[in-house]
Coordinates of C-alpha atoms in Angstrom, one line a residue:
M19 CA -27.8 -27.3 25.5
I20 CA -28.4 -28.1 21.6
S21 CA -31.8 -26.2 22.0
R22 CA -30.1 -23.2 23.2
R23 CA -27.5 -23.4 20.2
L24 CA -30.1 -23.9 18.0
R25 CA -31.7 -20.5 19.3
E26 CA -28.4 -18.8 19.3
T27 CA -28.1 -19.8 15.4
A28 CA -31.5 -18.7 14.7
V29 CA -30.6 -15.6 16.1
A30 CA -27.5 -14.9 14.3
G31 CA -28.6 -16.4 11.3
P32 CA -30.3 -13.4 9.7
F33 CA -27.4 -10.9 10.8
L34 CA -24.9 -13.6 8.9
S35 CA -27.1 -14.0 5.9
V36 CA -26.9 -10.0 5.4
K37 CA -22.8 -10.4 5.5
G38 CA -22.6 -13.5 3.4
L39 CA -25.2 -11.7 0.9
V40 CA -22.8 -8.5 0.3
F41 CA -19.9 -10.9 0.7
G42 CA -21.2 -13.0 -2.6
L43 CA -22.1 -10.0 -4.4
F44 CA -19.9 -7.6 -3.8
I45 CA -16.7 -9.6 -3.8
L46 CA -17.1 -13.4 -4.4
V47 CA -19.0 -13.1 -7.5
P48 CA -16.9 -10.1 -9.0
F49 CA -13.7 -12.4 -8.3
V50 CA -15.1 -15.5 -9.9
Y51 CA -16.4 -13.5 -13.0
T52 CA -12.6 -11.7 -13.0
F53 CA -11.1 -15.3 -13.4
I54 CA -13.2 -16.3 -15.7
L55 CA -12.6 -13.3 -17.8
T56 CA -9.0 -14.2 -17.9
F57 CA -9.6 -17.2 -20.4
Q58 CA -11.6 -15.1 -22.9
R59 CA -11.0 -12.7 -25.6
G60 CA -12.9 -10.0 -27.6
S61 CA -14.6 -7.3 -25.7
L62 CA -17.7 -6.7 -23.8
L63 CA -19.0 -4.6 -26.8
T64 CA -18.5 -7.3 -29.6
G65 CA -18.7 -10.3 -27.4
M66 CA -16.4 -12.5 -25.7
R67 CA -15.0 -15.8 -26.9
W68 CA -13.1 -18.5 -25.7
G69 CA -9.5 -18.0 -25.6
G70 CA -8.0 -20.7 -23.3
L71 CA -4.4 -19.8 -21.8
S72 CA -3.6 -17.1 -24.7
N73 CA -4.0 -14.1 -22.2
Y74 CA -1.5 -15.7 -19.6
R75 CA 1.1 -16.3 -22.4
T76 CA 0.7 -12.7 -23.6
V77 CA 1.4 -11.4 -20.1
V78 CA 4.5 -13.4 -20.0
T79 CA 5.8 -11.8 -23.3
D80 CA 4.9 -8.5 -22.7
T81 CA 7.3 -6.3 -22.2
L82 CA 5.4 -3.2 -21.2
F83 CA 4.0 -5.3 -18.6
R84 CA 7.7 -6.0 -17.3
D85 CA 8.4 -2.6 -17.5
A86 CA 5.4 -1.6 -15.3
L87 CA 6.5 -4.3 -12.8
K88 CA 10.0 -2.8 -12.6
N89 CA 8.5 0.4 -12.0
T90 CA 6.4 -0.8 -9.5
L91 CA 9.3 -2.6 -7.8
L92 CA 11.3 0.6 -7.9
F93 CA 8.3 2.7 -6.1
M94 CA 8.1 -0.5 -3.7
L95 CA 12.0 -0.4 -2.6
V96 CA 11.7 3.2 -2.0
C97 CA 8.6 3.5 -0.5
T98 CA 8.4 0.5 1.8
P99 CA 11.3 1.5 3.5
V100 CA 11.1 5.0 4.1
T101 CA 7.6 4.6 5.3
L102 CA 8.4 1.7 7.5
V103 CA 11.4 3.9 9.6
V104 CA 9.7 7.3 9.4
S105 CA 6.7 5.3 10.8
A106 CA 8.5 3.8 13.6
A107 CA 10.1 7.0 14.4
V108 CA 6.9 8.8 14.4
G109 CA 5.2 6.2 16.6
L110 CA 8.2 6.2 18.9
L111 CA 7.7 9.8 19.4
L112 CA 3.8 9.8 19.8
S113 CA 4.5 7.4 22.3
S114 CA 6.7 9.9 24.8
S115 CA 5.6 11.8 27.4
L116 CA 6.2 15.3 25.5
R117 CA 3.8 18.2 26.1
G118 CA 1.3 18.8 23.7
M119 CA 1.5 15.4 22.4
A120 CA -2.5 15.5 21.4
V121 CA -2.0 18.2 19.2
H122 CA 1.2 16.8 17.8
R123 CA -0.8 13.5 17.4
A124 CA -3.6 15.0 15.3
L125 CA -1.1 17.2 12.9
I126 CA 0.9 14.0 12.2
Y127 CA -2.1 12.1 11.5
L128 CA -3.8 14.8 9.2
P129 CA -2.2 13.8 5.9
S130 CA -3.7 10.3 6.5
L131 CA -7.2 11.7 6.3
L132 CA -7.0 13.5 3.0
S133 CA -8.1 11.5 0.0
V134 CA -5.2 10.0 -2.4
V135 CA -7.0 12.5 -5.0
A136 CA -6.7 15.5 -2.8
T137 CA -3.0 14.6 -1.8
G138 CA -1.8 14.4 -5.7
L139 CA -3.6 17.7 -6.3
I140 CA -2.0 19.3 -3.4
W141 CA 1.6 18.0 -4.7
K142 CA 0.8 18.9 -8.4
V143 CA 0.7 22.6 -7.1
L144 CA 3.5 22.6 -4.9
L145 CA 5.8 21.1 -7.9
D146 CA 4.4 23.0 -10.5
P147 CA 7.0 24.3 -12.9
E148 CA 6.0 27.6 -13.2
Q149 CA 4.5 28.8 -9.8
G150 CA 4.8 25.7 -7.9
P151 CA 6.3 27.0 -4.4
L152 CA 8.5 24.1 -3.8
H153 CA 9.8 24.2 -7.3
L154 CA 10.3 27.7 -6.8
L155 CA 12.3 27.2 -3.7
M156 CA 14.6 24.7 -5.1
L157 CA 15.4 27.1 -8.0
R158 CA 15.9 30.2 -6.7
G159 CA 17.3 28.8 -3.2
F160 CA 19.6 26.2 -4.3
G161 CA 19.9 26.5 -8.0
L162 CA 18.5 23.6 -8.8
D163 CA 15.7 23.0 -11.7
V164 CA 14.4 19.6 -10.4
P165 CA 12.5 17.8 -13.4
W166 CA 9.9 16.3 -10.8
L167 CA 7.4 14.9 -13.3
T168 CA 9.3 14.9 -16.7
N169 CA 12.0 12.5 -15.5
G170 CA 10.8 9.1 -15.3
T171 CA 13.3 7.6 -12.5
V172 CA 12.5 11.0 -10.3
A173 CA 8.8 11.1 -11.0
I174 CA 8.7 7.3 -9.5
V175 CA 10.9 8.3 -6.5
L176 CA 8.9 11.4 -5.9
L177 CA 5.2 9.4 -5.9
A178 CA 7.1 7.0 -3.5
F179 CA 7.9 9.4 -1.2
I180 CA 4.8 11.4 -1.6
T181 CA 3.3 8.1 -0.4
A182 CA 5.3 7.8 2.2
W183 CA 4.4 11.5 3.5
S184 CA 0.5 10.8 3.2
T185 CA 0.6 7.3 5.3
C186 CA 3.1 7.9 7.9
G187 CA 0.8 9.4 10.2
F188 CA -1.8 6.2 10.3
Y189 CA 1.1 3.4 10.4
G190 CA 2.8 5.9 13.1
L191 CA -0.3 5.5 15.3
V192 CA -0.1 1.6 14.7
F193 CA 3.5 1.7 16.2
M194 CA 2.7 4.2 19.1
A195 CA 0.4 1.5 20.0
A196 CA 2.8 -1.2 19.9
F197 CA 5.4 0.9 21.9
N198 CA 2.5 2.1 24.1
G199 CA 1.9 -1.9 24.8
I200 CA 5.6 -2.9 26.0
D201 CA 5.4 -3.7 29.6
T202 CA 7.0 -0.7 31.5
E203 CA 8.4 -3.1 34.3
L204 CA 10.9 -4.6 31.5
L205 CA 11.8 -0.8 30.8
E206 CA 12.3 -0.2 34.3
A207 CA 14.3 -3.3 34.9
A208 CA 16.4 -2.5 32.1
R209 CA 17.2 1.1 33.3
I210 CA 17.9 -0.1 36.8
D211 CA 20.4 -2.7 35.2
G212 CA 22.3 0.7 33.7
A213 CA 20.9 0.3 30.3
G214 CA 20.7 3.9 28.2
P215 CA 17.6 5.0 26.1
W216 CA 19.7 3.6 22.8
Q217 CA 20.2 0.2 24.4
V218 CA 16.3 0.2 25.6
L219 CA 15.4 0.8 22.2
V220 CA 17.5 -1.8 20.2
Q221 CA 17.6 -4.4 22.9
I222 CA 13.8 -4.4 24.0
K223 CA 11.5 -2.0 22.0
L224 CA 11.8 -2.6 18.6
P225 CA 12.5 -6.5 19.4
L226 CA 9.1 -6.4 21.1
I227 CA 7.5 -5.1 18.0
Q228 CA 8.7 -7.1 15.5
P229 CA 5.2 -8.6 14.9
V230 CA 3.6 -5.4 14.3
A231 CA 6.6 -4.0 11.8
Q232 CA 5.8 -7.5 10.2
V233 CA 2.3 -6.6 9.6
V234 CA 3.0 -2.9 8.8
L235 CA 5.5 -4.3 6.3
A236 CA 3.2 -6.5 4.3
L237 CA 0.3 -4.2 4.4
L238 CA 3.1 -1.6 2.9
T239 CA 4.1 -3.9 0.2
I240 CA 0.2 -5.0 -0.9
N241 CA -0.1 -1.0 -1.0
C242 CA 2.9 -0.3 -3.1
V243 CA 1.8 -3.2 -5.9
Q244 CA -1.8 -1.8 -6.4
V245 CA -0.6 2.2 -6.6
F246 CA -2.7 3.5 -8.7
D247 CA -4.4 6.9 -7.8
L248 CA -1.3 9.1 -7.7
V249 CA 0.1 7.7 -11.0
F250 CA -3.6 8.9 -12.4
V251 CA -3.4 12.2 -10.7
L252 CA 0.2 13.2 -11.3
T253 CA 1.6 11.9 -14.0
N254 CA -0.9 9.4 -16.2
G255 CA 2.1 7.5 -16.8
A256 CA 4.1 9.8 -18.3
P257 CA 6.6 10.6 -19.7
G258 CA 6.5 8.1 -22.1
T259 CA 5.6 4.9 -20.1
A260 CA 8.4 5.7 -17.6
T261 CA 5.8 6.0 -14.4
Y262 CA 3.6 2.9 -15.9
T263 CA 2.7 0.8 -12.7
A264 CA 1.3 -2.7 -12.7
M265 CA -2.2 -1.1 -11.8
W266 CA -2.0 1.6 -14.2
Y267 CA -1.3 -0.5 -17.1
V268 CA -4.4 -2.7 -15.7
Y269 CA -6.4 0.4 -15.8
Q270 CA -5.0 1.4 -19.4
N271 CA -6.3 -1.9 -20.7
A272 CA -9.6 -2.3 -19.4
F273 CA -10.8 1.5 -19.8
N274 CA -8.5 2.8 -22.5
G275 CA -9.0 0.8 -25.7
G276 CA -7.7 -2.4 -24.3
S277 CA -9.0 -5.7 -23.7
V278 CA -10.9 -6.1 -20.6
A279 CA -10.0 -9.6 -20.6
Y280 CA -5.9 -9.1 -20.7
A281 CA -6.6 -6.5 -17.9
A282 CA -8.3 -9.1 -15.9
T283 CA -5.3 -11.6 -16.8
M284 CA -3.0 -9.2 -15.4
S285 CA -5.1 -8.5 -11.8
V286 CA -4.9 -11.9 -11.2
M287 CA -1.3 -12.3 -11.7
L288 CA -1.1 -9.0 -9.3
L289 CA -3.3 -11.1 -6.8
I290 CA -1.1 -14.2 -6.9
L291 CA 2.4 -11.9 -6.2
T292 CA 0.3 -10.1 -3.1
A293 CA -0.7 -13.4 -2.1
L294 CA 2.8 -15.0 -2.2
I295 CA 4.3 -11.8 -0.6
S296 CA 1.1 -12.1 2.2
A297 CA 2.4 -15.8 3.0
L298 CA 6.1 -15.0 3.2
F299 CA 5.3 -12.3 5.6
L300 CA 2.9 -14.5 7.2
A301 CA 5.2 -17.4 7.7
R302 CA 7.8 -15.1 9.0
R303 CA 5.8 -14.1 11.7
T304 CA 4.3 -17.6 12.2
G305 CA 8.1 -18.9 12.6
A306 CA 9.1 -16.0 15.1
D307 CA 6.2 -16.9 17.3
A308 CA 7.0 -20.5 17.3
D309 CA 10.5 -19.8 18.4
A310 CA 9.0 -17.5 21.1

């Protein structure tokens, strides 16, 4: 028995060592180096020196970082519920037996195949104040000259809706799998007992997919904290600093004349924030499983 385990370990060892090497070089080492950078001051060109907790004290008093967190929070408060509700509705639709569902699934999933940069460029053309089709439709059709990217609040909300549009196809397929995984005998028994479609949805389907919804909600929240690409393509943080998100501010400090050590400090703070959010959702899911 022992020799068999040794042989299995000897066979698996080379494969695991390659994965361990990749993990160490591209994840563990950068993470440790980033954490060490948070205690440094200076720049990579002029040299780093020990700074203790000064970067952390600066983060706490940095008003622009607080504003970036507020913008990120606004983005999250709009994007998360919209994406969750739309994705659940899409998943419910895709799990039905409508004709031509394969085509519908492909079309709904198509935006998720686009890169974030491509998505941003498409919407930038649509919203162009001179020739953008969507802007001209709102202007000539409804008389609304919407400041899509020139008003900070409107721009943040717009970025949230674009993110929801580009990701609801992927999360919709996740919800579709959850709905398809429900035992059909439960649904048939409910219909025999006289439950209507709405009662079946609210009292059976939605409670049964709650674990999947919690996982999707955690992923959405983490992605919202890390939003960067759309800001880079569409607004560059403008107007002013109205669309500065947390990750955009980290990028500005790391690559546009700021401090790499300070950017690393903010990254660690964001990591702690996302870890707390993930732990919260995981704890809620674990508690729900225990009650069940």
